[in-house]
mmCIF file of C-alpha atoms in Angstrom:
data_model
loop_
_atom_site.group_PDB
_atom_site.id
_atom_site.type_symbol
_atom_site.label_atom_id
_atom_site.label_comp_id
_atom_site.label_asym_id
_atom_site.label_seq_id
_atom_site.Cartn_x
_atom_site.Cartn_y
_atom_site.Cartn_z
ATOM 1 C CA MET A 1 -37.772 11.499 18.661
ATOM 2 C CA LYS A 2 -35.756 14.290 17.216
ATOM 3 C CA LYS A 3 -32.768 13.680 19.659
ATOM 4 C CA VAL A 4 -32.842 9.886 19.365
ATOM 5 C CA LEU A 5 -32.672 10.346 15.502
ATOM 6 C CA THR A 6 -29.742 12.775 15.938
ATOM 7 C CA ILE A 7 -27.892 10.338 18.266
ATOM 8 C CA LEU A 8 -28.499 7.625 15.845
ATOM 9 C CA LEU A 9 -27.031 9.561 12.938
ATOM 10 C CA PHE A 10 -23.774 10.904 14.956
ATOM 11 C CA THR A 11 -23.446 7.379 16.387
ATOM 12 C CA GLY A 12 -23.589 6.074 12.750
ATOM 13 C CA MET A 13 -21.319 8.470 11.473
ATOM 14 C CA PHE A 14 -19.024 7.901 14.422
ATOM 15 C CA MET A 15 -18.850 4.313 13.726
ATOM 16 C CA GLN A 16 -18.230 4.805 10.015
ATOM 17 C CA LEU A 17 -15.280 7.032 10.782
ATOM 18 C CA LEU A 18 -14.072 4.522 13.442
ATOM 19 C CA ALA A 19 -14.212 1.751 10.860
ATOM 20 C CA VAL A 20 -12.170 4.102 8.370
ATOM 21 C CA ASN A 21 -9.348 5.119 10.833
ATOM 22 C CA GLN A 22 -9.113 1.054 11.755
ATOM 23 C CA GLU A 23 -8.770 0.496 7.906
ATOM 24 C CA ARG A 24 -6.009 3.404 7.737
ATOM 25 C CA ASP A 25 -4.194 1.850 10.603
ATOM 26 C CA LEU A 26 -4.182 -1.724 9.105
ATOM 27 C CA GLN A 27 -3.137 -0.479 5.931
ATOM 28 C CA ALA A 28 -0.093 1.290 7.484
ATOM 29 C CA VAL A 29 0.626 -1.745 9.155
ATOM 30 C CA PHE A 30 0.231 -4.002 6.285
ATOM 31 C CA LEU A 31 2.834 -2.098 4.097
ATOM 32 C CA GLY A 32 5.535 -3.137 6.494
ATOM 33 C CA ARG A 33 4.223 -6.730 6.915
ATOM 34 C CA PHE A 34 4.041 -7.461 3.194
ATOM 35 C CA ALA A 35 7.826 -7.063 3.142
ATOM 36 C CA LYS A 36 8.060 -10.071 5.115
ATOM 37 C CA PHE A 37 6.705 -12.269 2.063
ATOM 38 C CA ILE A 38 8.517 -10.425 -0.704
ATOM 39 C CA ASP A 39 12.143 -11.033 -1.906
ATOM 40 C CA TRP A 40 13.694 -8.137 -3.945
ATOM 41 C CA PRO A 41 16.669 -8.170 -5.965
ATOM 42 C CA GLN A 42 19.865 -6.873 -3.916
ATOM 43 C CA LYS A 43 19.962 -3.261 -3.738
ATOM 44 C CA GLU A 44 22.810 -1.269 -2.271
ATOM 45 C CA LYS A 45 21.308 1.052 0.343
ATOM 46 C CA ASP A 46 21.432 1.758 4.187
ATOM 47 C CA TYR A 47 17.651 1.917 4.499
ATOM 48 C CA PHE A 48 14.592 -0.034 3.613
ATOM 49 C CA ILE A 49 12.293 2.691 2.161
ATOM 50 C CA ILE A 50 8.471 3.007 1.802
ATOM 51 C CA THR A 51 7.277 5.932 -0.330
ATOM 52 C CA LEU A 52 4.046 7.411 -0.694
ATOM 53 C CA ILE A 53 3.253 9.266 -3.895
ATOM 54 C CA ASP A 54 0.528 11.992 -4.259
ATOM 55 C CA GLU A 55 -1.723 12.228 -1.093
ATOM 56 C CA ASN A 56 -0.646 11.036 2.390
ATOM 57 C CA PRO A 57 -3.690 9.241 3.844
ATOM 58 C CA PHE A 58 -1.997 8.370 6.984
ATOM 59 C CA GLU A 59 -0.961 11.614 8.355
ATOM 60 C CA ASN A 60 2.051 10.873 10.614
ATOM 61 C CA LEU A 61 1.092 7.384 11.265
ATOM 62 C CA LEU A 62 3.737 5.822 9.174
ATOM 63 C CA ASP A 63 6.477 7.714 10.808
ATOM 64 C CA ASN A 64 5.381 6.941 14.372
ATOM 65 C CA LEU A 65 4.733 3.091 13.420
ATOM 66 C CA TYR A 66 7.865 2.518 11.752
ATOM 67 C CA LYS A 67 10.131 4.916 13.897
ATOM 68 C CA ASP A 68 13.072 2.708 15.318
ATOM 69 C CA LYS A 69 11.980 -0.317 13.371
ATOM 70 C CA THR A 70 13.564 -2.388 10.856
ATOM 71 C CA ILE A 71 12.507 -4.337 7.743
ATOM 72 C CA HIS A 72 14.904 -6.912 6.290
ATOM 73 C CA LYS A 73 17.455 -5.957 8.831
ATOM 74 C CA LYS A 74 17.650 -2.061 7.797
ATOM 75 C CA PRO A 75 15.992 0.926 9.328
ATOM 76 C CA ILE A 76 12.946 2.050 7.716
ATOM 77 C CA LYS A 77 12.747 5.397 6.058
ATOM 78 C CA ILE A 78 9.571 6.942 4.972
ATOM 79 C CA ARG A 79 9.405 9.198 1.955
ATOM 80 C CA TYR A 80 6.464 11.458 0.602
ATOM 81 C CA VAL A 81 6.656 12.562 -3.115
ATOM 82 C CA THR A 82 4.201 14.054 -5.226
ATOM 83 C CA LYS A 83 5.940 13.525 -8.738
ATOM 84 C CA LEU A 84 7.253 10.559 -10.678
ATOM 85 C CA GLU A 85 10.638 12.289 -10.780
ATOM 86 C CA ASP A 86 10.889 12.324 -7.081
ATOM 87 C CA ILE A 87 10.451 8.621 -6.517
ATOM 88 C CA LYS A 88 14.246 7.401 -7.014
ATOM 89 C CA LYS A 89 15.104 4.481 -4.815
ATOM 90 C CA THR A 90 12.471 3.137 -2.747
ATOM 91 C CA ASP A 91 11.528 -0.570 -1.878
ATOM 92 C CA ILE A 92 7.685 -0.210 -1.514
ATOM 93 C CA LEU A 93 5.581 2.526 -3.151
ATOM 94 C CA PHE A 94 2.237 3.317 -2.092
ATOM 95 C CA ILE A 95 0.330 4.966 -4.906
ATOM 96 C CA THR A 96 -2.730 7.380 -4.203
ATOM 97 C CA LEU A 97 -2.938 9.081 -7.596
ATOM 98 C CA ASP A 98 -6.121 9.528 -9.256
ATOM 99 C CA ASN A 99 -5.121 10.072 -12.733
ATOM 100 C CA PRO A 100 -4.759 6.587 -14.897
ATOM 101 C CA LYS A 101 -2.067 8.149 -17.318
ATOM 102 C CA GLU A 102 0.309 9.083 -14.129
ATOM 103 C CA VAL A 103 -0.697 5.625 -12.297
ATOM 104 C CA GLU A 104 0.611 4.057 -15.401
ATOM 105 C CA LYS A 105 3.900 5.868 -15.885
ATOM 106 C CA VAL A 106 4.451 5.257 -12.121
ATOM 107 C CA ILE A 107 3.869 1.531 -12.486
ATOM 108 C CA ALA A 108 6.222 1.225 -15.437
ATOM 109 C CA TYR A 109 8.877 2.940 -13.293
ATOM 110 C CA ALA A 110 8.510 0.557 -10.535
ATOM 111 C CA GLN A 111 8.750 -2.522 -12.483
ATOM 112 C CA GLN A 112 11.970 -1.248 -14.175
ATOM 113 C CA ASN A 113 13.260 -0.527 -10.714
ATOM 114 C CA SER A 114 11.979 -3.632 -8.677
ATOM 115 C CA ILE A 115 9.536 -1.615 -6.696
ATOM 116 C CA LEU A 116 6.739 -3.158 -4.865
ATOM 117 C CA THR A 117 3.473 -1.041 -5.599
ATOM 118 C CA ILE A 118 0.511 -1.054 -3.615
ATOM 119 C CA SER A 119 -2.558 0.835 -3.746
ATOM 120 C CA GLU A 120 -6.339 0.879 -2.474
ATOM 121 C CA LYS A 121 -7.750 2.226 -5.663
ATOM 122 C CA ARG A 122 -10.095 -0.137 -7.708
ATOM 123 C CA GLY A 123 -8.583 -1.583 -10.605
ATOM 124 C CA PHE A 124 -5.049 -0.983 -9.515
ATOM 125 C CA ALA A 125 -3.991 -4.827 -9.781
ATOM 126 C CA GLN A 126 -5.695 -5.030 -13.397
ATOM 127 C CA ARG A 127 -3.949 -2.120 -14.424
ATOM 128 C CA GLY A 128 -0.452 -3.595 -13.609
ATOM 129 C CA GLY A 129 0.085 -2.725 -10.051
ATOM 130 C CA ILE A 130 1.270 -5.665 -7.778
ATOM 131 C CA ILE A 131 -0.926 -5.493 -4.303
ATOM 132 C CA GLN A 132 -4.482 -3.801 -4.470
ATOM 133 C CA LEU A 133 -5.318 -3.458 -0.639
ATOM 134 C CA ASN A 134 -9.015 -3.029 0.083
ATOM 135 C CA PHE A 135 -11.440 -3.680 2.650
ATOM 136 C CA VAL A 136 -14.582 -5.277 2.113
ATOM 137 C CA MET A 137 -17.336 -5.270 5.000
ATOM 138 C CA GLN A 138 -14.472 -4.580 7.380
ATOM 139 C CA LYS A 139 -12.416 -7.551 6.097
ATOM 140 C CA THR A 140 -9.152 -7.604 4.354
ATOM 141 C CA HIS A 141 -9.363 -8.094 0.534
ATOM 142 C CA LEU A 142 -6.057 -8.642 -1.396
ATOM 143 C CA VAL A 143 -6.086 -8.475 -5.199
ATOM 144 C CA ILE A 144 -2.069 -9.555 -6.231
ATOM 145 C CA ASN A 145 -0.946 -9.072 -9.826
ATOM 146 C CA TYR A 146 1.604 -11.966 -10.068
ATOM 147 C CA ASP A 147 2.741 -11.101 -13.519
ATOM 148 C CA SER A 148 3.658 -7.496 -12.663
ATOM 149 C CA ALA A 149 5.789 -8.829 -9.878
ATOM 150 C CA VAL A 150 7.561 -11.259 -12.230
ATOM 151 C CA LYS A 151 8.015 -8.298 -14.519
ATOM 152 C CA SER A 152 9.418 -6.196 -11.430
ATOM 153 C CA ASN A 153 11.931 -9.011 -10.469
ATOM 154 C CA ILE A 154 9.921 -9.307 -7.406
ATOM 155 C CA LYS A 155 9.107 -12.743 -5.881
ATOM 156 C CA ILE A 156 5.970 -12.909 -3.875
ATOM 157 C CA SER A 157 6.007 -15.770 -1.086
ATOM 158 C CA SER A 158 3.402 -18.468 -1.756
ATOM 159 C CA ILE A 159 1.922 -17.708 1.961
ATOM 160 C CA LEU A 160 0.925 -14.092 0.761
ATOM 161 C CA LEU A 161 -0.517 -15.588 -2.466
ATOM 162 C CA SER A 162 -2.464 -17.934 -0.670
ATOM 163 C CA ILE A 163 -4.395 -15.502 1.404
ATOM 164 C CA ALA A 164 -5.308 -13.243 -1.709
ATOM 165 C CA GLN A 165 -8.954 -13.152 -2.879
ATOM 166 C CA ASN A 166 -7.570 -12.802 -6.403
ATOM 167 C CA VAL A 167 -4.321 -13.521 -8.155
ATOM 168 C CA ILE A 168 -3.579 -12.326 -11.503
ATOM 169 C CA LYS A 169 -1.542 -14.688 -13.368
ATOM 170 C CA GLY A 170 -0.943 -15.271 -17.079
ATOM 171 C CA GLY A 171 -3.445 -12.299 -17.633
ATOM 172 C CA VAL A 172 -6.386 -14.277 -15.798
ATOM 173 C CA GLN A 173 -7.872 -13.655 -12.403
#
């Protein structure tokens, strides 16, 4: 009986770990896929840049996934930073910061520089982030802050808006 319980426990833990890994893989893919549904103001640069600030939950997955790929006809560059001052020019910013004041500063910077902000943190879209990407019962759950996109001078396709579970528009969800 003890062996059976141990096997069930480890099987359950393995399944949870597998689900988390699948969600990470999907998040990595979504970072690039969202770009197909976004229009940015013209920026003079040679690369399409995806930047992660703070922790890197993807390990080397993004580097492998986007190696030799293009977005909007530009090769993709993946950057990892830990401070607001290091963000510089980027198209997509994946935010893993925990400190709400730091998140607020990063969102303000992103809005001033037409950067698409994405995070998995609860309440991210309500605090001004553009896309909150979560998984609920292993299904993708998007919250899009349309008002923040407008403030960022970013246009989101109606296709992406239509698949979001919540769209914040005019301060209302």
